[in-house]
C-alpha cells in the first residue's frame, strides 16, 4: 500500500543542497581552470621524462595509463554496484577501485600541468578546443564526484552519474589527445 500523494515526502532543501553545493563547486573548478588557461600566457615549457621521445609522447602515455585505469574504475564500480551479470565483486574490489582512481588521478596531474602552463586553452582546431574544454570538464566532474563521496544519504543515482561523467570526460580526453597522437600526429 502506498501513501497518498499528499503524505509522500518531497525532497528537502538539505537534500537538494547535497547535490547542488558539490555541483556548484565542481562548476567553479571547471570555469576557473578554463579562465586561467585562456588568460595565462603559455610558457612552452614542456614536461619530459627520461627515455620518452617528446613532451607529447609523455602526455600521450600518461593519459593512456590514466584512461586504462579509468576503464578499470568503471569495471570495479560496476562490480561493486552489482551491474555485471553473474559476477560477485571480490572483497578487495573497493580497495582496488579507490587505489586505481588515486593513481589515475595522479597520472593525470603532469598532463594537466603541462596543458595549463605550456599550452593554455587553445582553439587552433575543433579537436584542440574540444580537448581543452574536456580537460576543464574532467577536473570539475572529478571534484563533484569526490565531494559526493563525503555526503551521507545522497540520492542513489548521484555518485554513479558523477563517476560516469568523469569516465566519459577522461575517455573523450584520451580520444582527442592520445589516440590522435598515436594515429594521426605528424
PDB file of C-alpha atoms in Angstrom:
ATOM      1  CA  UNK A   1       0.000   0.000   0.000  1.00  0.00           C
ATOM      2  CA  UNK A   2       1.417   3.383  -0.930  1.00  0.00           C
ATOM      3  CA  UNK A   3       0.966   6.614   0.917  1.00  0.00           C
ATOM      4  CA  UNK A   4      -1.464   9.114  -0.521  1.00  0.00           C
ATOM      5  CA  UNK A   5       0.214  11.771  -2.701  1.00  0.00           C
ATOM      6  CA  UNK A   6      -0.147  14.473  -0.064  1.00  0.00           C
ATOM      7  CA  UNK A   7       1.567  12.273   2.563  1.00  0.00           C
ATOM      8  CA  UNK A   8       4.657  11.442   0.484  1.00  0.00           C
ATOM      9  CA  UNK A   9       7.764  13.259   1.489  1.00  0.00           C
ATOM     10  CA  UNK A  10       9.291  15.591  -1.038  1.00  0.00           C
ATOM     11  CA  UNK A  11      12.998  16.241  -1.274  1.00  0.00           C
ATOM     12  CA  UNK A  12      14.071  18.730   1.351  1.00  0.00           C
ATOM     13  CA  UNK A  13      16.288  21.736   0.863  1.00  0.00           C
ATOM     14  CA  UNK A  14      19.127  19.858   2.531  1.00  0.00           C
ATOM     15  CA  UNK A  15      18.692  17.001   0.016  1.00  0.00           C
ATOM     16  CA  UNK A  16      18.986  19.484  -2.840  1.00  0.00           C
ATOM     17  CA  UNK A  17      21.993  21.138  -1.179  1.00  0.00           C
ATOM     18  CA  UNK A  18      23.742  17.756  -1.019  1.00  0.00           C
ATOM     19  CA  UNK A  19      23.633  17.755  -4.814  1.00  0.00           C
ATOM     20  CA  UNK A  20      23.827  21.418  -5.703  1.00  0.00           C
ATOM     21  CA  UNK A  21      26.721  22.513  -3.493  1.00  0.00           C
ATOM     22  CA  UNK A  22      29.188  19.918  -4.892  1.00  0.00           C
ATOM     23  CA  UNK A  23      27.964  20.650  -8.442  1.00  0.00           C
ATOM     24  CA  UNK A  24      28.470  24.389  -7.867  1.00  0.00           C
ATOM     25  CA  UNK A  25      31.977  23.815  -6.511  1.00  0.00           C
ATOM     26  CA  UNK A  26      32.846  21.468  -9.392  1.00  0.00           C
ATOM     27  CA  UNK A  27      31.494  24.003 -11.877  1.00  0.00           C
ATOM     28  CA  UNK A  28      33.634  26.690 -10.257  1.00  0.00           C
ATOM     29  CA  UNK A  29      36.708  24.437 -10.614  1.00  0.00           C
ATOM     30  CA  UNK A  30      35.969  23.819 -14.307  1.00  0.00           C
ATOM     31  CA  UNK A  31      35.328  27.503 -15.050  1.00  0.00           C
ATOM     32  CA  UNK A  32      38.389  28.621 -13.066  1.00  0.00           C
ATOM     33  CA  UNK A  33      40.625  26.233 -14.995  1.00  0.00           C
ATOM     34  CA  UNK A  34      39.167  27.410 -18.293  1.00  0.00           C
ATOM     35  CA  UNK A  35      39.519  31.094 -17.439  1.00  0.00           C
ATOM     36  CA  UNK A  36      43.064  30.594 -16.153  1.00  0.00           C
ATOM     37  CA  UNK A  37      44.052  28.581 -19.233  1.00  0.00           C
ATOM     38  CA  UNK A  38      42.585  31.190 -21.568  1.00  0.00           C
ATOM     39  CA  UNK A  39      44.192  34.180 -19.796  1.00  0.00           C
ATOM     40  CA  UNK A  40      47.534  32.572 -18.957  1.00  0.00           C
ATOM     41  CA  UNK A  41      50.289  33.270 -21.440  1.00  0.00           C
ATOM     42  CA  UNK A  42      51.581  29.829 -22.496  1.00  0.00           C
ATOM     43  CA  UNK A  43      55.187  29.261 -21.417  1.00  0.00           C
ATOM     44  CA  UNK A  44      56.031  26.491 -23.857  1.00  0.00           C
ATOM     45  CA  UNK A  45      57.880  24.710 -21.032  1.00  0.00           C
ATOM     46  CA  UNK A  46      57.389  21.003 -21.602  1.00  0.00           C
ATOM     47  CA  UNK A  47      57.099  18.008 -19.298  1.00  0.00           C
ATOM     48  CA  UNK A  48      59.624  15.374 -20.345  1.00  0.00           C
ATOM     49  CA  UNK A  49      60.698  12.026 -18.986  1.00  0.00           C
ATOM     50  CA  UNK A  50      63.939  10.151 -19.475  1.00  0.00           C
ATOM     51  CA  UNK A  51      63.630   7.707 -22.361  1.00  0.00           C
ATOM     52  CA  UNK A  52      60.478   9.247 -23.882  1.00  0.00           C
ATOM     53  CA  UNK A  53      60.906  10.909 -27.267  1.00  0.00           C
ATOM     54  CA  UNK A  54      58.895  14.107 -26.782  1.00  0.00           C
ATOM     55  CA  UNK A  55      56.626  16.020 -24.401  1.00  0.00           C
ATOM     56  CA  UNK A  56      53.608  14.964 -26.486  1.00  0.00           C
ATOM     57  CA  UNK A  57      54.661  11.327 -26.100  1.00  0.00           C
ATOM     58  CA  UNK A  58      54.918  11.769 -22.320  1.00  0.00           C
ATOM     59  CA  UNK A  59      51.409  13.219 -22.233  1.00  0.00           C
ATOM     60  CA  UNK A  60      50.047  10.502 -24.526  1.00  0.00           C
ATOM     61  CA  UNK A  61      51.473   7.666 -22.442  1.00  0.00           C
ATOM     62  CA  UNK A  62      50.470   9.160 -19.070  1.00  0.00           C
ATOM     63  CA  UNK A  63      46.975   9.879 -20.386  1.00  0.00           C
ATOM     64  CA  UNK A  64      46.766   6.326 -21.769  1.00  0.00           C
ATOM     65  CA  UNK A  65      47.719   4.850 -18.410  1.00  0.00           C
ATOM     66  CA  UNK A  66      45.162   7.101 -16.715  1.00  0.00           C
ATOM     67  CA  UNK A  67      42.458   6.070 -19.217  1.00  0.00           C
ATOM     68  CA  UNK A  68      43.287   2.385 -18.749  1.00  0.00           C
ATOM     69  CA  UNK A  69      42.915   2.802 -15.004  1.00  0.00           C
ATOM     70  CA  UNK A  70      39.683   4.687 -15.692  1.00  0.00           C
ATOM     71  CA  UNK A  71      38.361   1.625 -17.530  1.00  0.00           C
ATOM     72  CA  UNK A  72      39.360  -0.478 -14.509  1.00  0.00           C
ATOM     73  CA  UNK A  73      37.459   2.023 -12.361  1.00  0.00           C
ATOM     74  CA  UNK A  74      34.354   1.501 -14.485  1.00  0.00           C
ATOM     75  CA  UNK A  75      34.668  -2.280 -14.187  1.00  0.00           C
ATOM     76  CA  UNK A  76      35.197  -2.256 -10.419  1.00  0.00           C
ATOM     77  CA  UNK A  77      32.380   0.250  -9.842  1.00  0.00           C
ATOM     78  CA  UNK A  78      30.069  -1.886 -11.983  1.00  0.00           C
ATOM     79  CA  UNK A  79      31.009  -4.952  -9.952  1.00  0.00           C
ATOM     80  CA  UNK A  80      30.506  -3.128  -6.635  1.00  0.00           C
ATOM     81  CA  UNK A  81      27.084  -1.863  -7.732  1.00  0.00           C
ATOM     82  CA  UNK A  82      26.065  -5.342  -8.935  1.00  0.00           C
ATOM     83  CA  UNK A  83      25.816  -4.267 -12.564  1.00  0.00           C
ATOM     84  CA  UNK A  84      27.866  -7.131 -14.003  1.00  0.00           C
ATOM     85  CA  UNK A  85      25.780 -10.257 -14.645  1.00  0.00           C
ATOM     86  CA  UNK A  86      26.944 -13.379 -12.836  1.00  0.00           C
ATOM     87  CA  UNK A  87      29.836 -11.521 -11.219  1.00  0.00           C
ATOM     88  CA  UNK A  88      30.213 -11.161  -7.484  1.00  0.00           C
ATOM     89  CA  UNK A  89      32.680  -8.476  -6.511  1.00  0.00           C
ATOM     90  CA  UNK A  90      35.567  -9.948  -4.515  1.00  0.00           C
ATOM     91  CA  UNK A  91      36.272  -8.347  -1.133  1.00  0.00           C
ATOM     92  CA  UNK A  92      39.274  -6.395  -2.457  1.00  0.00           C
ATOM     93  CA  UNK A  93      37.255  -4.632  -5.194  1.00  0.00           C
ATOM     94  CA  UNK A  94      36.587  -1.474  -3.162  1.00  0.00           C
ATOM     95  CA  UNK A  95      40.243  -1.088  -2.229  1.00  0.00           C
ATOM     96  CA  UNK A  96      41.346  -1.713  -5.832  1.00  0.00           C
ATOM     97  CA  UNK A  97      38.767   0.822  -7.028  1.00  0.00           C
ATOM     98  CA  UNK A  98      39.980   3.518  -4.637  1.00  0.00           C
ATOM     99  CA  UNK A  99      43.687   2.979  -5.353  1.00  0.00           C
ATOM    100  CA  UNK A 100      43.303   2.745  -9.124  1.00  0.00           C
ATOM    101  CA  UNK A 101      41.373   6.024  -9.011  1.00  0.00           C
ATOM    102  CA  UNK A 102      44.070   7.700  -6.959  1.00  0.00           C
ATOM    103  CA  UNK A 103      46.785   6.515  -9.334  1.00  0.00           C
ATOM    104  CA  UNK A 104      44.770   7.520 -12.420  1.00  0.00           C
ATOM    105  CA  UNK A 105      44.271  10.993 -10.972  1.00  0.00           C
ATOM    106  CA  UNK A 106      47.951  11.355 -10.050  1.00  0.00           C
ATOM    107  CA  UNK A 107      48.979  10.313 -13.570  1.00  0.00           C
ATOM    108  CA  UNK A 108      46.699  12.999 -14.990  1.00  0.00           C
ATOM    109  CA  UNK A 109      48.322  15.821 -12.981  1.00  0.00           C
ATOM    110  CA  UNK A 110      51.544  16.204 -15.034  1.00  0.00           C
ATOM    111  CA  UNK A 111      49.446  16.129 -18.205  1.00  0.00           C
ATOM    112  CA  UNK A 112      47.132  18.854 -16.901  1.00  0.00           C
ATOM    113  CA  UNK A 113      50.013  20.971 -15.606  1.00  0.00           C
ATOM    114  CA  UNK A 114      51.709  20.778 -19.000  1.00  0.00           C
ATOM    115  CA  UNK A 115      48.480  21.667 -20.784  1.00  0.00           C
ATOM    116  CA  UNK A 116      47.741  24.611 -18.485  1.00  0.00           C
ATOM    117  CA  UNK A 117      51.227  26.127 -18.260  1.00  0.00           C
ATOM    118  CA  UNK A 118      52.865  25.210 -21.551  1.00  0.00           C
ATOM    119  CA  UNK A 119      49.860  25.423 -23.868  1.00  0.00           C
ATOM    120  CA  UNK A 120      46.925  27.194 -22.208  1.00  0.00           C
ATOM    121  CA  UNK A 121      43.422  26.948 -23.598  1.00  0.00           C
ATOM    122  CA  UNK A 122      43.748  26.675 -27.355  1.00  0.00           C
ATOM    123  CA  UNK A 123      41.307  26.848 -30.214  1.00  0.00           C
ATOM    124  CA  UNK A 124      43.545  26.219 -33.222  1.00  0.00           C
ATOM    125  CA  UNK A 125      41.256  23.397 -34.385  1.00  0.00           C
ATOM    126  CA  UNK A 126      37.940  21.909 -33.265  1.00  0.00           C
ATOM    127  CA  UNK A 127      39.798  18.886 -31.814  1.00  0.00           C
ATOM    128  CA  UNK A 128      42.129  21.074 -29.759  1.00  0.00           C
ATOM    129  CA  UNK A 129      39.316  23.316 -28.493  1.00  0.00           C
ATOM    130  CA  UNK A 130      37.194  20.287 -27.577  1.00  0.00           C
ATOM    131  CA  UNK A 131      40.188  18.750 -25.793  1.00  0.00           C
ATOM    132  CA  UNK A 132      40.782  21.962 -23.815  1.00  0.00           C
ATOM    133  CA  UNK A 133      37.137  22.161 -22.744  1.00  0.00           C
ATOM    134  CA  UNK A 134      37.035  18.448 -21.870  1.00  0.00           C
ATOM    135  CA  UNK A 135      40.040  18.921 -19.578  1.00  0.00           C
ATOM    136  CA  UNK A 136      38.119  21.571 -17.644  1.00  0.00           C
ATOM    137  CA  UNK A 137      35.034  19.337 -17.529  1.00  0.00           C
ATOM    138  CA  UNK A 138      37.075  16.364 -16.296  1.00  0.00           C
ATOM    139  CA  UNK A 139      38.521  18.181 -13.286  1.00  0.00           C
ATOM    140  CA  UNK A 140      35.192  19.814 -12.468  1.00  0.00           C
ATOM    141  CA  UNK A 141      33.361  16.475 -12.632  1.00  0.00           C
ATOM    142  CA  UNK A 142      36.118  14.799 -10.626  1.00  0.00           C
ATOM    143  CA  UNK A 143      35.662  17.446  -7.926  1.00  0.00           C
ATOM    144  CA  UNK A 144      31.915  16.776  -7.853  1.00  0.00           C
ATOM    145  CA  UNK A 145      32.479  13.022  -7.564  1.00  0.00           C
ATOM    146  CA  UNK A 146      34.951  13.418  -4.700  1.00  0.00           C
ATOM    147  CA  UNK A 147      32.570  15.754  -2.850  1.00  0.00           C
ATOM    148  CA  UNK A 148      29.671  13.349  -3.377  1.00  0.00           C
ATOM    149  CA  UNK A 149      31.718  10.664  -1.618  1.00  0.00           C
ATOM    150  CA  UNK A 150      31.594  12.705   1.586  1.00  0.00           C
ATOM    151  CA  UNK A 151      27.798  13.104   1.586  1.00  0.00           C
ATOM    152  CA  UNK A 152      25.706  10.769   3.719  1.00  0.00           C
ATOM    153  CA  UNK A 153      22.230   9.991   2.436  1.00  0.00           C
ATOM    154  CA  UNK A 154      22.921  11.153  -1.101  1.00  0.00           C
ATOM    155  CA  UNK A 155      20.369  10.025  -3.672  1.00  0.00           C
ATOM    156  CA  UNK A 156      21.377   6.686  -5.215  1.00  0.00           C
ATOM    157  CA  UNK A 157      21.936   7.870  -8.782  1.00  0.00           C
ATOM    158  CA  UNK A 158      24.225  10.818  -7.971  1.00  0.00           C
ATOM    159  CA  UNK A 159      27.564   9.092  -7.373  1.00  0.00           C
ATOM    160  CA  UNK A 160      27.319   6.674 -10.344  1.00  0.00           C
ATOM    161  CA  UNK A 161      26.264   9.579 -12.575  1.00  0.00           C
ATOM    162  CA  UNK A 162      29.212  11.694 -11.455  1.00  0.00           C
ATOM    163  CA  UNK A 163      31.541   8.723 -11.929  1.00  0.00           C
ATOM    164  CA  UNK A 164      30.114   8.150 -15.395  1.00  0.00           C
ATOM    165  CA  UNK A 165      30.704  11.773 -16.356  1.00  0.00           C
ATOM    166  CA  UNK A 166      34.291  11.573 -15.079  1.00  0.00           C
ATOM    167  CA  UNK A 167      34.848   8.382 -17.097  1.00  0.00           C
ATOM    168  CA  UNK A 168      33.218   9.834 -20.228  1.00  0.00           C
ATOM    169  CA  UNK A 169      35.311  13.011 -19.993  1.00  0.00           C
ATOM    170  CA  UNK A 170      38.504  11.001 -19.452  1.00  0.00           C
ATOM    171  CA  UNK A 171      37.700   8.779 -22.426  1.00  0.00           C
ATOM    172  CA  UNK A 172      36.949  11.785 -24.631  1.00  0.00           C
ATOM    173  CA  UNK A 173      40.180  13.437 -23.475  1.00  0.00           C
ATOM    174  CA  UNK A 174      42.098  10.306 -24.446  1.00  0.00           C
ATOM    175  CA  UNK A 175      40.368  10.158 -27.837  1.00  0.00           C
ATOM    176  CA  UNK A 176      41.178  13.806 -28.586  1.00  0.00           C
ATOM    177  CA  UNK A 177      44.803  13.559 -27.476  1.00  0.00           C
ATOM    178  CA  UNK A 178      46.488  10.185 -27.085  1.00  0.00           C
ATOM    179  CA  UNK A 179      44.602   8.385 -29.833  1.00  0.00           C
ATOM    180  CA  UNK A 180      45.250  11.359 -32.102  1.00  0.00           C
ATOM    181  CA  UNK A 181      48.961  11.289 -31.145  1.00  0.00           C
ATOM    182  CA  UNK A 182      49.318   7.549 -31.755  1.00  0.00           C
ATOM    183  CA  UNK A 183      47.444   7.554 -35.070  1.00  0.00           C
ATOM    184  CA  UNK A 184      47.449  10.982 -36.713  1.00  0.00           C
ATOM    185  CA  UNK A 185      50.150  13.166 -35.196  1.00  0.00           C
ATOM    186  CA  UNK A 186      52.802  14.340 -37.662  1.00  0.00           C
TER     187      UNK A 186
END
